[in-house]
Coordinates of C-alpha atoms and ligand atoms in Angstrom, one line a residue:
X20 CA 57.7 -35.0 76.6
X21 CA 56.8 -38.5 77.7
X22 CA 53.7 -37.3 79.6
X23 CA 52.0 -36.2 76.3
X24 CA 50.1 -38.5 73.8
X25 CA 52.2 -36.8 71.1
X26 CA 54.7 -33.9 71.1
X27 CA 52.4 -30.8 71.0
X28 CA 53.0 -27.9 68.7
X29 CA 55.7 -25.5 69.8
X30 CA 53.7 -22.6 68.4
X31 CA 50.2 -21.2 68.4
X32 CA 48.1 -20.1 65.4
X33 CA 47.5 -16.4 64.8
X34 CA 46.1 -16.4 61.3
X35 CA 43.8 -19.0 59.7
X36 CA 43.0 -19.8 56.1
X37 CA 39.5 -21.4 55.8
X38 CA 39.3 -24.7 54.0
X39 CA 36.4 -26.2 52.0
X40 CA 35.8 -29.9 51.8
X41 CA 34.7 -30.8 48.2
X42 CA 32.0 -33.5 47.9
X43 CA 32.9 -36.9 46.6
X44 CA 31.1 -36.1 43.3
X45 CA 33.1 -32.9 43.0
X46 CA 36.4 -34.8 43.7
X47 CA 35.6 -37.4 41.1
X48 CA 34.9 -34.7 38.5
X49 CA 38.0 -32.7 39.5
X50 CA 40.5 -35.6 39.2
X51 CA 39.1 -36.5 35.7
X52 CA 39.5 -32.9 34.7
X53 CA 43.1 -33.0 36.0
X54 CA 43.9 -36.1 33.9
X55 CA 44.5 -38.2 37.0
X56 CA 47.5 -36.0 37.8
X57 CA 47.3 -34.5 41.3
X58 CA 49.7 -31.7 40.1
X59 CA 46.9 -30.5 37.8
X60 CA 44.2 -30.1 40.5
X61 CA 43.2 -26.7 41.5
X62 CA 44.1 -25.9 45.0
X63 CA 40.5 -24.9 45.6
X64 CA 39.5 -28.6 44.9
X65 CA 41.8 -29.8 47.7
X66 CA 41.0 -30.2 51.4
X67 CA 44.4 -31.2 52.9
X68 CA 47.3 -30.5 50.6
X69 CA 50.1 -32.9 51.1
X70 CA 51.4 -32.6 47.5
X71 CA 54.7 -31.1 48.7
X72 CA 56.5 -29.5 51.6
X73 CA 58.0 -27.1 49.0
X74 CA 57.0 -23.5 49.5
X75 CA 54.0 -24.5 51.5
X76 CA 55.4 -23.6 54.9
X77 CA 53.8 -21.2 57.4
X78 CA 56.2 -18.4 58.2
X79 CA 56.5 -17.2 61.8
X80 CA 55.6 -13.7 63.1
X81 CA 59.4 -13.0 63.1
X82 CA 59.6 -13.8 59.4
X83 CA 56.6 -11.7 58.6
X84 CA 58.0 -8.8 60.5
X85 CA 61.3 -9.3 58.5
X86 CA 59.3 -8.9 55.3
X87 CA 58.5 -5.4 56.3
X88 CA 62.1 -4.6 56.5
X89 CA 62.8 -5.5 52.8
X90 CA 65.5 -3.4 51.3
X91 CA 64.5 -3.4 47.6
X92 CA 67.6 -1.6 46.4
X93 CA 68.7 -3.0 43.0
X94 CA 72.2 -3.6 44.3
X95 CA 73.7 -4.2 47.7
X96 CA 70.5 -4.9 49.7
X97 CA 71.0 -5.2 53.4
X98 CA 68.8 -8.3 53.4
X99 CA 71.3 -10.0 51.1
X100 CA 73.9 -9.3 53.8
X101 CA 71.7 -10.9 56.4
X102 CA 71.2 -14.0 54.2
X103 CA 74.9 -14.2 53.6
X104 CA 75.6 -13.9 57.3
X105 CA 73.0 -16.6 58.1
X106 CA 74.6 -19.1 55.6
X107 CA 78.1 -18.3 56.9
X108 CA 77.0 -18.7 60.5
X109 CA 74.9 -21.8 60.2
X110 CA 76.5 -23.7 57.4
X111 CA 80.0 -22.3 57.3
X112 CA 80.2 -21.6 53.6
X113 CA 82.0 -18.4 52.6
X114 CA 80.2 -17.2 49.5
X115 CA 76.4 -17.1 48.8
X116 CA 74.7 -16.6 45.5
X117 CA 70.9 -16.2 45.9
X118 CA 68.6 -17.7 43.3
X119 CA 64.8 -17.7 42.8
X120 CA 64.7 -21.3 44.1
X121 CA 66.7 -24.5 44.4
X122 CA 66.7 -25.4 40.7
X123 CA 68.1 -21.9 39.9
X124 CA 71.1 -22.8 42.0
X125 CA 71.3 -26.3 40.3
X126 CA 71.3 -24.7 36.9
X127 CA 74.2 -22.4 37.8
X128 CA 76.2 -25.1 39.6
X129 CA 75.7 -27.6 36.7
X130 CA 76.8 -25.0 34.2
X131 CA 80.0 -23.9 36.0
X132 CA 81.2 -27.4 37.1
X133 CA 80.1 -29.9 34.5
X134 CA 81.6 -30.5 31.1
X135 CA 80.0 -32.8 28.5
X136 CA 80.8 -36.4 29.1
X137 CA 81.2 -36.0 32.9
X138 CA 79.6 -38.3 35.4
X139 CA 78.0 -37.0 38.5
X140 CA 77.5 -39.6 41.3
X141 CA 74.8 -38.9 43.8
X142 CA 72.9 -40.6 46.7
X143 CA 69.9 -41.3 44.5
X144 CA 68.7 -38.8 41.9
X145 CA 66.4 -35.9 42.4
X146 CA 64.2 -34.8 39.4
X147 CA 65.4 -31.2 38.9
X148 CA 68.9 -31.9 40.1
X149 CA 69.4 -34.7 37.5
X150 CA 67.7 -32.7 34.7
X151 CA 70.2 -29.9 35.2
X152 CA 73.2 -32.2 35.3
X153 CA 72.0 -33.9 32.1
X154 CA 71.3 -30.6 30.3
X155 CA 74.9 -29.6 31.1
X156 CA 76.1 -32.8 29.4
X157 CA 76.6 -35.1 32.4
X158 CA 75.3 -38.6 33.2
X159 CA 74.0 -39.2 36.7
X160 CA 75.1 -42.4 38.6
X161 CA 73.4 -43.5 41.7
X162 CA 75.8 -44.6 44.4
X163 CA 73.3 -44.8 47.3
X164 CA 73.4 -47.9 49.6
X165 CA 71.3 -50.8 48.4
X166 CA 69.1 -50.6 51.5
X167 CA 67.7 -47.3 50.1
X168 CA 66.0 -49.2 47.3
X169 CA 64.3 -51.6 49.7
X170 CA 61.1 -49.9 51.3
X171 CA 61.0 -52.4 54.2
X172 CA 64.6 -52.2 55.3
X173 CA 64.9 -50.4 58.7
X174 CA 68.5 -49.1 58.2
X175 CA 68.7 -45.8 60.2
X176 CA 70.7 -44.0 57.5
X177 CA 69.3 -45.1 54.2
X178 CA 70.6 -41.9 52.6
X179 CA 74.2 -43.0 52.9
X180 CA 76.6 -43.4 49.9
X181 CA 77.9 -46.8 49.3
X182 CA 81.6 -46.2 49.4
X183 CA 82.4 -49.3 47.3
X184 CA 80.1 -48.1 44.6
X185 CA 81.7 -44.7 44.6
X186 CA 85.2 -46.2 44.5
X187 CA 84.2 -48.6 41.7
X188 CA 82.9 -45.6 39.7
X189 CA 86.1 -43.6 40.2
X190 CA 88.1 -46.7 39.1
X191 CA 85.8 -47.2 36.1
X192 CA 85.7 -43.6 34.6
X193 CA 88.6 -41.9 36.3
X194 CA 88.5 -38.9 38.7
X195 CA 88.9 -36.3 36.0
X196 CA 85.5 -37.1 34.6
X197 CA 83.8 -36.7 38.0
X198 CA 83.4 -32.9 38.7
X199 CA 81.8 -33.5 42.1
X200 CA 79.7 -35.9 44.2
X201 CA 76.2 -34.6 44.7
X202 CA 75.3 -35.3 48.4
X203 CA 71.6 -34.9 49.3
X204 CA 70.7 -34.5 53.0
X205 CA 68.1 -35.9 53.5
X206 CA 67.3 -38.0 50.4
X207 CA 63.9 -37.1 49.2
X208 CA 63.4 -39.9 46.6
X209 CA 64.4 -42.6 49.1
X210 CA 61.7 -41.5 51.5
X211 CA 63.3 -38.5 53.3
X212 CA 66.1 -40.7 54.6
X213 CA 69.1 -39.2 56.3
X214 CA 72.9 -39.5 55.8
X215 CA 75.0 -40.2 58.8
X216 CA 77.9 -38.0 59.9
X217 CA 80.2 -41.0 59.6
X218 CA 79.2 -41.4 56.0
X219 CA 79.7 -37.7 55.2
X220 CA 83.2 -37.9 56.7
X221 CA 84.0 -41.1 54.8
X222 CA 82.8 -39.6 51.4
X223 CA 85.0 -36.5 52.1
X224 CA 88.0 -38.7 52.8
X225 CA 87.6 -40.8 49.7
X226 CA 86.9 -38.0 47.3
X227 CA 89.7 -35.8 48.6
X228 CA 92.2 -38.5 47.7
X229 CA 91.2 -37.9 44.1
X230 CA 90.6 -34.1 44.3
X231 CA 86.9 -34.6 43.6
X232 CA 84.6 -32.0 45.2
X233 CA 81.5 -32.7 47.3
X234 CA 78.5 -30.4 46.7
X235 CA 75.6 -30.8 49.0
X236 CA 71.9 -30.7 48.1
X237 CA 71.2 -29.0 51.4
X238 CA 67.4 -28.7 50.8
X239 CA 66.5 -30.6 54.0
X240 CA 69.7 -30.4 55.9
X241 CA 68.1 -29.3 59.2
X242 CA 65.9 -32.4 59.2
X243 CA 69.0 -34.5 58.5
X244 CA 70.8 -32.9 61.4
X245 CA 68.0 -33.8 63.7
X246 CA 68.1 -37.4 62.6
X247 CA 71.9 -37.5 63.3
X248 CA 71.1 -36.1 66.8
X249 CA 68.5 -38.8 67.4
X250 CA 70.1 -41.8 65.9
X251 CA 73.9 -41.5 65.6
X252 CA 76.1 -42.4 68.5
X253 CA 78.0 -39.4 69.9
X254 CA 75.5 -36.8 68.8
X255 CA 72.7 -36.9 71.3
X256 CA 74.0 -34.0 73.4
X257 CA 75.1 -31.8 70.4
X258 CA 73.2 -28.9 69.2
X259 CA 71.6 -28.7 65.8
X260 CA 73.8 -25.8 64.8
X261 CA 77.0 -27.7 65.8
X262 CA 75.8 -30.7 63.8
X263 CA 75.1 -28.6 60.7
X264 CA 78.5 -27.0 60.8
X265 CA 80.1 -30.4 61.0
X266 CA 78.0 -31.8 58.2
X267 CA 78.9 -29.0 55.9
X268 CA 82.6 -29.1 56.9
X269 CA 82.7 -32.2 54.8
X270 CA 81.8 -30.5 51.5
X271 CA 82.8 -27.6 49.2
X272 CA 79.5 -26.0 48.8
X273 CA 75.8 -26.5 48.4
X274 CA 72.6 -25.8 46.5
X275 CA 69.6 -25.0 48.6
X276 CA 65.9 -24.8 48.1
X277 CA 64.8 -22.3 50.7
X278 CA 61.2 -23.6 50.1
X279 CA 61.9 -26.5 52.3
X280 CA 64.2 -26.2 55.3
X281 CA 64.3 -22.4 54.8
X282 CA 60.7 -22.2 55.9
X283 CA 59.8 -19.7 53.3
X284 CA 57.4 -19.8 50.2
X285 CA 60.1 -19.0 47.6
X286 CA 63.8 -18.7 47.3
X287 CA 67.1 -20.5 47.3
X288 CA 70.9 -20.2 47.0
X289 CA 74.1 -21.6 45.8
X290 CA 77.0 -21.5 48.4
X291 CA 80.6 -22.4 48.2
X292 CA 84.1 -21.8 49.7
X293 CA 86.1 -21.5 46.5
X294 CA 86.5 -17.9 45.3
X295 CA 87.1 -18.8 41.6
X296 CA 83.9 -20.9 41.5
X297 CA 82.1 -18.0 43.2
X298 CA 83.2 -15.7 40.4
X299 CA 82.0 -18.1 37.8
X300 CA 78.6 -18.4 39.6
X301 CA 78.1 -14.6 39.8
X302 CA 78.9 -14.3 36.1
X303 CA 76.0 -16.7 35.4
X304 CA 73.6 -15.5 38.0
X305 CA 73.3 -12.1 36.3
X306 CA 72.3 -13.9 33.1
X307 CA 69.7 -16.3 34.6
X308 CA 68.5 -14.9 37.9
X309 CA 69.5 -11.3 38.7
X310 CA 72.2 -9.2 40.4
X311 CA 74.4 -11.3 42.7
X312 CA 72.9 -9.4 45.6
X313 CA 69.3 -10.6 44.9
X314 CA 69.5 -13.3 42.3
X315 CA 65.8 -13.8 41.7
X316 CA 64.4 -12.9 45.1
X317 CA 63.0 -9.7 46.5
X318 CA 64.9 -8.1 49.4
X319 CA 62.0 -9.0 51.7
X320 CA 62.1 -12.6 50.6
X321 CA 65.8 -12.8 51.5
X322 CA 65.1 -11.5 54.9
X323 CA 62.4 -14.1 55.5
X324 CA 64.8 -16.8 54.3
X325 CA 67.6 -15.5 56.5
X326 CA 65.3 -15.7 59.5
X327 CA 63.8 -19.1 58.4
X328 CA 67.2 -20.7 58.3
X329 CA 67.8 -19.9 62.0
X330 CA 64.3 -21.1 62.9
X331 CA 64.9 -24.4 61.1
X332 CA 68.0 -25.0 63.1
X333 CA 66.0 -24.8 66.4
X334 CA 65.7 -28.3 68.1
X335 CA 62.2 -27.7 69.5
X336 CA 60.8 -27.0 66.1
X337 CA 62.6 -29.9 64.5
X338 CA 61.7 -32.5 67.1
X339 CA 58.1 -31.6 66.7
X340 CA 58.3 -31.7 62.9
X341 CA 59.9 -35.2 62.8
X342 CA 57.4 -36.4 65.4
X343 CA 54.4 -35.1 63.4
X344 CA 55.5 -36.9 60.3
X345 CA 56.2 -40.1 62.3
X346 CA 52.7 -39.8 63.9
X347 CA 51.2 -40.1 60.4
X348 CA 53.4 -43.0 59.6
X349 CA 52.8 -44.9 62.8
X350 CA 49.0 -44.6 62.4
X351 CA 49.2 -46.0 58.9
X352 CA 51.5 -48.8 60.0
X353 CA 49.0 -49.7 62.8
X354 CA 46.3 -49.9 60.1
X355 CA 48.4 -52.4 58.1
X356 CA 49.2 -50.0 55.3
X357 CA 52.5 -50.6 53.4
X358 CA 54.8 -47.6 53.9
X359 CA 58.5 -47.0 53.4
X360 CA 60.4 -47.5 56.7
X361 CA 61.8 -46.0 58.7
X362 CA 59.5 -42.9 58.4
X363 CA 61.4 -40.1 56.8
X364 CA 61.9 -36.4 57.7
X365 CA 59.3 -34.6 55.5
X366 CA 56.9 -37.2 54.3
X367 CA 55.3 -40.6 54.6
X368 CA 55.7 -42.7 51.5
X369 CA 53.1 -45.4 50.6
X370 CA 54.4 -48.5 48.7
X371 CA 52.0 -48.6 45.7
X372 CA 53.4 -51.9 44.5
X373 CA 51.8 -53.5 47.6
X374 CA 48.6 -51.6 47.2
X375 CA 48.1 -52.7 43.6
X376 CA 50.2 -55.8 42.9
X377 CA 47.8 -56.5 40.0
X378 CA 48.7 -53.3 38.2
X379 CA 52.0 -53.5 36.2
X380 CA 54.5 -50.6 36.7
X381 CA 54.0 -49.5 33.2
X382 CA 50.4 -48.7 34.1
X383 CA 51.4 -46.3 36.8
X384 CA 50.2 -47.8 40.1
X385 CA 51.5 -44.9 42.2
X386 CA 49.9 -42.3 40.0
X387 CA 46.6 -44.1 40.3
X388 CA 46.9 -44.4 44.1
X389 CA 47.4 -40.7 44.4
X390 CA 44.3 -40.2 42.4
X391 CA 42.3 -42.6 44.6
X392 CA 43.4 -41.1 47.8
X393 CA 42.2 -37.7 46.5
X394 CA 38.8 -39.2 45.5
X395 CA 38.4 -40.9 48.9
X396 CA 39.3 -37.9 51.0
X397 CA 40.2 -34.7 49.2
X398 CA 43.7 -35.2 50.4
X399 CA 46.3 -34.4 47.7
X400 CA 49.5 -36.4 47.5
X401 CA 52.0 -37.1 44.6
X402 CA 53.4 -39.9 42.6
X403 CA 57.1 -40.8 43.2
X404 CA 57.7 -43.8 40.9
X405 CA 57.9 -44.6 37.2
X406 CA 56.3 -41.3 36.1
X407 CA 58.7 -39.2 38.1
X408 CA 61.6 -41.3 37.0
X409 CA 61.0 -40.3 33.3
X410 CA 62.6 -41.9 30.2
X411 CA 66.3 -42.9 29.6
X412 CA 68.5 -41.7 26.7
X413 CA 66.9 -44.4 24.5
X414 CA 63.4 -43.1 25.2
X415 CA 62.4 -46.1 27.4
X416 CA 60.6 -45.7 30.7
X417 CA 63.0 -46.0 33.6
X418 CA 61.7 -48.5 36.1
X419 CA 62.7 -47.5 39.6
X420 CA 62.4 -50.1 42.3
X421 CA 60.4 -47.7 44.4
X422 CA 56.9 -47.1 43.2
X423 CA 55.6 -44.7 45.8
X424 CA 53.1 -42.1 46.7
X425 CA 54.3 -39.3 48.9
X426 CA 52.2 -37.7 51.6
X427 CA 54.3 -34.6 52.3
X428 CA 53.8 -32.6 55.4
X429 CA 54.1 -28.8 55.0
X430 CA 56.0 -27.1 57.9
X431 CA 53.8 -25.7 60.7
X432 CA 50.6 -25.9 58.7
X433 CA 48.4 -28.8 59.7
X434 CA 47.4 -30.3 63.0
X435 CA 47.2 -33.8 64.3
X436 CA 43.5 -33.8 63.6
X437 CA 44.2 -33.1 59.9
X438 CA 46.6 -36.1 59.9
X439 CA 43.9 -38.3 61.3
X440 CA 41.7 -37.4 58.3
X441 CA 44.6 -38.4 56.0
X442 CA 44.9 -41.8 57.8
X443 CA 41.1 -42.4 57.1
X444 CA 41.5 -41.4 53.5
X445 CA 44.4 -43.8 52.9
X446 CA 42.6 -46.6 54.7
X447 CA 39.6 -46.1 52.4
X448 CA 41.9 -46.4 49.4
X449 CA 43.5 -49.5 50.9
X450 CA 40.1 -51.2 51.4
X451 CA 39.1 -50.5 47.9
X452 CA 42.4 -51.6 46.4
X453 CA 41.2 -54.7 44.5
X454 CA 38.7 -52.7 42.4
X455 CA 41.3 -50.3 41.0
X456 CA 42.8 -50.5 37.5
X457 CA 45.9 -48.9 35.9
X458 CA 46.3 -45.7 33.8
X459 CA 47.7 -44.8 30.4
X460 CA 49.2 -41.6 29.1
X461 CA 47.0 -39.2 27.2
X462 CA 49.7 -36.5 27.1
X463 CA 53.4 -36.8 28.0
X464 CA 55.8 -33.8 27.9
X465 CA 59.5 -34.5 27.1
X466 CA 61.2 -33.5 30.5
X467 CA 59.9 -33.5 34.1
X468 CA 56.8 -35.3 32.8
X469 CA 55.2 -35.8 36.2
X470 CA 54.4 -32.1 36.5
X471 CA 52.0 -31.8 33.5
X472 CA 51.3 -35.3 32.0
X473 CA 47.7 -36.4 31.7
X474 CA 46.2 -40.0 32.0
X475 CA 43.1 -41.9 31.6
X476 CA 42.0 -45.2 33.3
X477 CA 42.5 -48.5 31.4
X478 CA 39.1 -50.1 31.2
Ligands
PLP516 C1 62.8 -29.2 45.9 C2 64.1 -29.8 45.7 C3 65.0 -29.3 44.8 C4 64.7 -28.2 43.9 O1 64.4 -27.0 44.6 P1 63.2 -26.0 44.1 O2 63.2 -24.9 45.0 O3 61.9 -26.8 44.0 O4 63.6 -25.5 42.7 C5 66.3 -29.9 44.8 N1 66.6 -31.0 45.5 C6 65.7 -31.5 46.4 C7 66.1 -32.7 47.2 C8 64.4 -31.0 46.5 O5 63.5 -31.6 47.3

């Protein structure tokens, strides 16, 4: 591929969705109406939507064809069997419980594995994952390597667990209070950073000495596998499927949001090897989701997901995806814009602390930066900083080291030309950075506040 300026798309476009570019006056009005929260913008007011890679994927012709083969039987749908076969084949887990999306699986996993007073270690928190752990009575403990909290550190596997931190936690609270280690591949909140195979192996070794389970957050496992292939000695010549199977051999099960590396618009599942755990999960899935053979998804959606899991494990697709994200990151770095390094798998993260050193974290610099990028360009991004981190058990704001804005790339949706527009929008926000002030809350909901809170500028 060296003869190309950048790795070209390994697909062609056969259906298009027209976009409208709102004027600057319309954008200023829209962000005010949205309470300076990009989650509250109407999709119609957005030109390029980099809010999330969740459920925003373009499905393939093969997936759309699969939708027509939906078996909508209330029980025993054949599409469920296809999904189960895909998960067994690609990930190696025996039992599959479909859910409406990732958090449905997190809800069930937390309820069947956690008892009040437990501690769940993880390689950095994720919003919905931690919320379900806490609702089940557990406390989350971050055991990710220190490098993950440093946006400028170039460590190739910033998603790794710090084994000393994990050992210290086991010594401190005792293994009986740790139901499982939550292992995210890749780590969204650290910037889409991968975990190395060596680290997965070491975590398995350490936890198995104490009988502690390892449950993966497999949401972006295919992207993680591609990073292992590109960066880890000994994996260059291995196939993505082989790498995925090895990764998951170091765990007992996973939760999965099909909306990311499943390349569908909705869906997810919980998977595991232990039969007793599976029975507990099926007992709950009928309460919260649906029959164990559809669990919140239509038959057609399970078919799309089964096919998407295979497509996501294709190296040609993955290499293009990671390159496209890196293209955006590299153009921003060239322009002197502060971003988290190395560039992650699904998104480029802007370091809002360096954009607005004059805005204290309690005045939500990243929230304001996302609003400014929208005003400049019609590009929608999202805050990943103090607002997303929420409040602790005493009601105080958590102050994460990383105060970031995420530019998330949907799978197979935008072209390099779109990404050039994004670069120009971020550059315009950077040039105007000294004129920007902070925000204060106008409305703040009690949990997962970043979704619906509203703000106004501090004059
Ligand atoms: C999106 C996501 C989830 C939750 O999945 P949903 O499908 O949005 O419910 C869990 N973990 C990670 C890392 C995610 O990115």
